[in-house]
mmCIF file of C-alpha atoms (C1' of nucleotides) in Angstrom:
data_model
loop_
_atom_site.group_PDB
_atom_site.id
_atom_site.type_symbol
_atom_site.label_atom_id
_atom_site.label_comp_id
_atom_site.label_asym_id
_atom_site.label_seq_id
_atom_site.Cartn_x
_atom_site.Cartn_y
_atom_site.Cartn_z
ATOM 1 C CA MET S 28 -150.171 -11.660 135.821
ATOM 2 C CA ASN S 29 -149.459 -10.359 132.233
ATOM 3 C CA ASN S 30 -151.302 -7.204 132.119
ATOM 4 C CA LYS S 31 -149.487 -4.279 130.754
ATOM 5 C CA LYS S 32 -146.382 -6.336 130.000
ATOM 6 C CA GLU S 33 -147.755 -8.338 127.246
ATOM 7 C CA ASN S 34 -147.347 -5.039 125.012
ATOM 8 C CA ILE S 35 -143.664 -5.329 125.400
ATOM 9 C CA PRO S 36 -142.213 -7.028 122.499
ATOM 10 C CA GLU S 37 -138.929 -7.644 124.340
ATOM 11 C CA ILE S 38 -138.314 -11.467 124.984
ATOM 12 C CA HIS S 39 -138.358 -11.927 128.881
ATOM 13 C CA TRP S 40 -135.164 -13.378 130.231
ATOM 14 C CA THR S 41 -137.012 -16.279 131.409
ATOM 15 C CA GLU S 42 -137.482 -17.353 127.739
ATOM 16 C CA ARG S 43 -133.777 -16.910 126.941
ATOM 17 C CA ILE S 44 -133.208 -19.464 129.708
ATOM 18 C CA TYR S 45 -135.844 -21.708 128.380
ATOM 19 C CA ASN S 46 -134.223 -21.564 125.006
ATOM 20 C CA LEU S 47 -130.966 -22.374 126.484
ATOM 21 C CA VAL S 48 -132.045 -25.308 128.353
ATOM 22 C CA ARG S 49 -133.710 -26.664 125.041
ATOM 23 C CA LYS S 50 -130.297 -26.574 123.484
ATOM 24 C CA ILE S 51 -128.833 -29.120 125.985
ATOM 25 C CA PRO S 52 -127.675 -32.013 124.133
ATOM 26 C CA LYS S 53 -129.057 -35.295 125.080
ATOM 27 C CA GLY S 54 -126.984 -36.985 127.797
ATOM 28 C CA ARG S 55 -125.334 -33.839 128.900
ATOM 29 C CA VAL S 56 -126.077 -31.688 131.878
ATOM 30 C CA THR S 57 -125.404 -27.974 132.774
ATOM 31 C CA SER S 58 -125.487 -25.687 135.910
ATOM 32 C CA TYR S 59 -127.920 -23.002 136.918
ATOM 33 C CA GLY S 60 -125.111 -20.600 137.284
ATOM 34 C CA ALA S 61 -123.745 -21.393 133.598
ATOM 35 C CA LEU S 62 -127.292 -20.767 132.344
ATOM 36 C CA ALA S 63 -127.504 -17.450 134.246
ATOM 37 C CA GLU S 64 -124.127 -16.151 133.146
ATOM 38 C CA ALA S 65 -125.245 -17.273 129.357
ATOM 39 C CA SER S 66 -128.489 -15.570 129.607
ATOM 40 C CA GLY S 67 -127.275 -12.228 130.623
ATOM 41 C CA VAL S 68 -125.432 -10.503 133.641
ATOM 42 C CA ARG S 69 -128.839 -9.232 134.929
ATOM 43 C CA CYS S 70 -129.619 -12.842 135.783
ATOM 44 C CA THR S 71 -128.453 -14.943 138.576
ATOM 45 C CA ALA S 72 -128.436 -18.612 139.520
ATOM 46 C CA ARG S 73 -131.239 -18.139 141.842
ATOM 47 C CA MET S 74 -133.702 -16.588 139.027
ATOM 48 C CA VAL S 75 -132.875 -19.828 137.000
ATOM 49 C CA GLY S 76 -134.310 -21.853 139.701
ATOM 50 C CA TRP S 77 -137.286 -19.479 139.834
ATOM 51 C CA ALA S 78 -137.691 -20.055 136.255
ATOM 52 C CA MET S 79 -137.417 -23.709 136.390
ATOM 53 C CA ASN S 80 -140.221 -23.667 138.933
ATOM 54 C CA ALA S 81 -142.494 -22.574 136.366
ATOM 55 C CA CYS S 82 -141.220 -24.372 133.374
ATOM 56 C CA HIS S 83 -143.934 -27.212 133.529
ATOM 57 C CA VAL S 84 -146.267 -24.749 131.971
ATOM 58 C CA VAL S 85 -143.978 -23.645 129.340
ATOM 59 C CA THR S 86 -144.307 -24.830 125.717
ATOM 60 C CA PRO S 87 -142.396 -26.450 124.162
ATOM 61 C CA LYS S 88 -141.429 -28.505 127.111
ATOM 62 C CA VAL S 89 -138.169 -27.709 128.844
ATOM 63 C CA PRO S 90 -135.580 -30.592 129.640
ATOM 64 C CA ALA S 91 -135.277 -29.364 133.102
ATOM 65 C CA HIS S 92 -133.933 -32.512 134.295
ATOM 66 C CA ARG S 93 -130.609 -31.668 132.528
ATOM 67 C CA VAL S 94 -130.062 -28.828 134.786
ATOM 68 C CA VAL S 95 -128.168 -29.494 137.979
ATOM 69 C CA ASN S 96 -126.448 -27.157 140.662
ATOM 70 C CA SER S 97 -122.659 -26.534 140.389
ATOM 71 C CA THR S 98 -121.660 -29.449 142.047
ATOM 72 C CA GLY S 99 -123.701 -31.946 140.050
ATOM 73 C CA LEU S 100 -126.313 -32.710 142.674
ATOM 74 C CA LEU S 101 -129.876 -33.128 141.547
ATOM 75 C CA THR S 102 -131.258 -30.316 143.699
ATOM 76 C CA GLY S 103 -134.473 -30.009 141.648
ATOM 77 C CA ARG S 104 -135.584 -33.602 141.995
ATOM 78 C CA HIS S 105 -138.474 -32.934 144.209
ATOM 79 C CA HIS S 106 -140.117 -30.497 142.164
ATOM 80 C CA PHE S 107 -140.778 -33.163 139.423
ATOM 81 C CA ALA S 108 -143.830 -35.323 139.219
ATOM 82 C CA THR S 109 -142.015 -37.923 141.141
ATOM 83 C CA PRO S 110 -138.835 -37.290 143.216
ATOM 84 C CA THR S 111 -137.174 -40.224 141.358
ATOM 85 C CA LEU S 112 -138.401 -38.748 137.863
ATOM 86 C CA MET S 113 -135.424 -36.579 137.118
ATOM 87 C CA GLN S 114 -132.921 -39.381 137.872
ATOM 88 C CA GLU S 115 -134.551 -41.762 135.644
ATOM 89 C CA LEU S 116 -134.839 -39.490 132.728
ATOM 90 C CA LEU S 117 -131.118 -38.624 132.992
ATOM 91 C CA GLU S 118 -130.211 -42.565 133.375
ATOM 92 C CA ALA S 119 -132.395 -43.203 130.212
ATOM 93 C CA GLU S 120 -130.014 -40.905 128.535
ATOM 94 C CA GLY S 121 -127.082 -42.447 129.529
ATOM 95 C CA VAL S 122 -126.192 -40.188 132.476
ATOM 96 C CA GLN S 123 -125.071 -42.069 135.437
ATOM 97 C CA ILE S 124 -126.427 -41.007 138.953
ATOM 98 C CA GLU S 125 -124.909 -42.056 142.141
ATOM 99 C CA ASP S 126 -126.357 -40.927 145.515
ATOM 100 C CA HIS S 127 -128.571 -38.039 143.533
ATOM 101 C CA GLN S 128 -125.269 -36.900 141.981
ATOM 102 C CA VAL S 129 -124.246 -37.025 138.460
ATOM 103 C CA VAL S 130 -121.206 -39.405 137.782
ATOM 104 C CA ASP S 131 -118.324 -37.750 135.789
ATOM 105 C CA PHE S 132 -119.987 -34.285 136.295
ATOM 106 C CA LYS S 133 -117.222 -32.604 134.705
ATOM 107 C CA LYS S 134 -117.299 -34.526 131.712
ATOM 108 C CA ARG S 135 -121.050 -34.596 131.310
ATOM 109 C CA PHE S 136 -121.176 -30.682 131.703
ATOM 110 C CA TRP S 137 -122.179 -28.726 128.701
ATOM 111 C CA GLN S 138 -121.281 -25.146 128.496
ATOM 112 C CA PRO S 139 -124.102 -22.933 127.143
ATOM 113 C CA VAL S 140 -123.344 -20.889 124.144
ATOM 114 C "C1'" DT L 20 -148.114 -2.157 149.887
ATOM 115 C "C1'" DC L 21 -144.008 -4.441 152.248
ATOM 116 C "C1'" DA L 22 -141.364 -8.319 153.150
ATOM 117 C "C1'" DC L 23 -140.047 -12.788 152.559
ATOM 118 C "C1'" DT L 24 -138.772 -16.652 149.819
ATOM 119 C "C1'" DG L 25 -136.756 -19.585 145.956
ATOM 120 C "C1'" DA L 26 -134.714 -25.911 142.007
ATOM 121 C "C1'" DC L 27 -128.182 -21.250 143.438
ATOM 122 C "C1'" DC L 28 -123.349 -19.627 143.491
ATOM 123 C "C1'" DG L 29 -119.148 -17.213 144.813
ATOM 124 C "C1'" DT L 30 -116.521 -15.048 148.412
ATOM 125 C "C1'" DG L 31 -114.852 -14.362 153.071
ATOM 126 C "C1'" DG L 32 -113.922 -15.598 158.024
ATOM 127 C "C1'" DA B 8 -111.842 -27.513 154.728
ATOM 128 C "C1'" DC B 9 -116.371 -25.946 156.679
ATOM 129 C "C1'" DC B 10 -119.990 -22.307 157.733
ATOM 130 C "C1'" DA B 11 -122.335 -17.920 156.790
ATOM 131 C "C1'" DC B 12 -123.840 -14.257 154.151
ATOM 132 C "C1'" DG B 13 -125.171 -11.104 150.216
ATOM 133 C "C1'" DG B 14 -127.185 -10.765 145.670
ATOM 134 C "C1'" DC B 15 -130.033 -10.813 141.751
ATOM 135 C "C1'" DC B 16 -136.153 -10.728 139.803
ATOM 136 C "C1'" DA B 17 -140.648 -12.046 140.211
ATOM 137 C "C1'" DG B 18 -144.477 -14.032 142.559
ATOM 138 C "C1'" DT B 19 -147.386 -14.742 146.862
ATOM 139 C "C1'" DG B 20 -149.224 -13.673 151.529
#
DNA sequence: TCACTGACCGTGG
DNA sequence: ACCACGGCCAGTG
């Protein structure tokens, strides 16, 4: 895994993504593509998904449940402890989910800075 | 070592 | 309006 790369002081692009995800306000959501664009042009939405796949070992913990795809669909729900956990977490924050999709996604959407 | 895949997105036919 | 395809990085077989 981390052999020669641990000498490199540069922050990996994955860390940037994790930091952005942590900035997502409670009760709001954002998309993979938005995070990709905010983290850098070298990064694409697919890589954000890959980064999220490993986010469960990252500390501090990353609120990955606030990240959905561009249509507001909870595409990552199967990667949580339970398939319904993502929805439950969002609903606990006041985000309404209907048929695995964020209600009023446009209003709930948070644009990363 | 090579090739494929992935929690996606935008564009073109 | 729907379907198919390319693209980017890193990890795995």
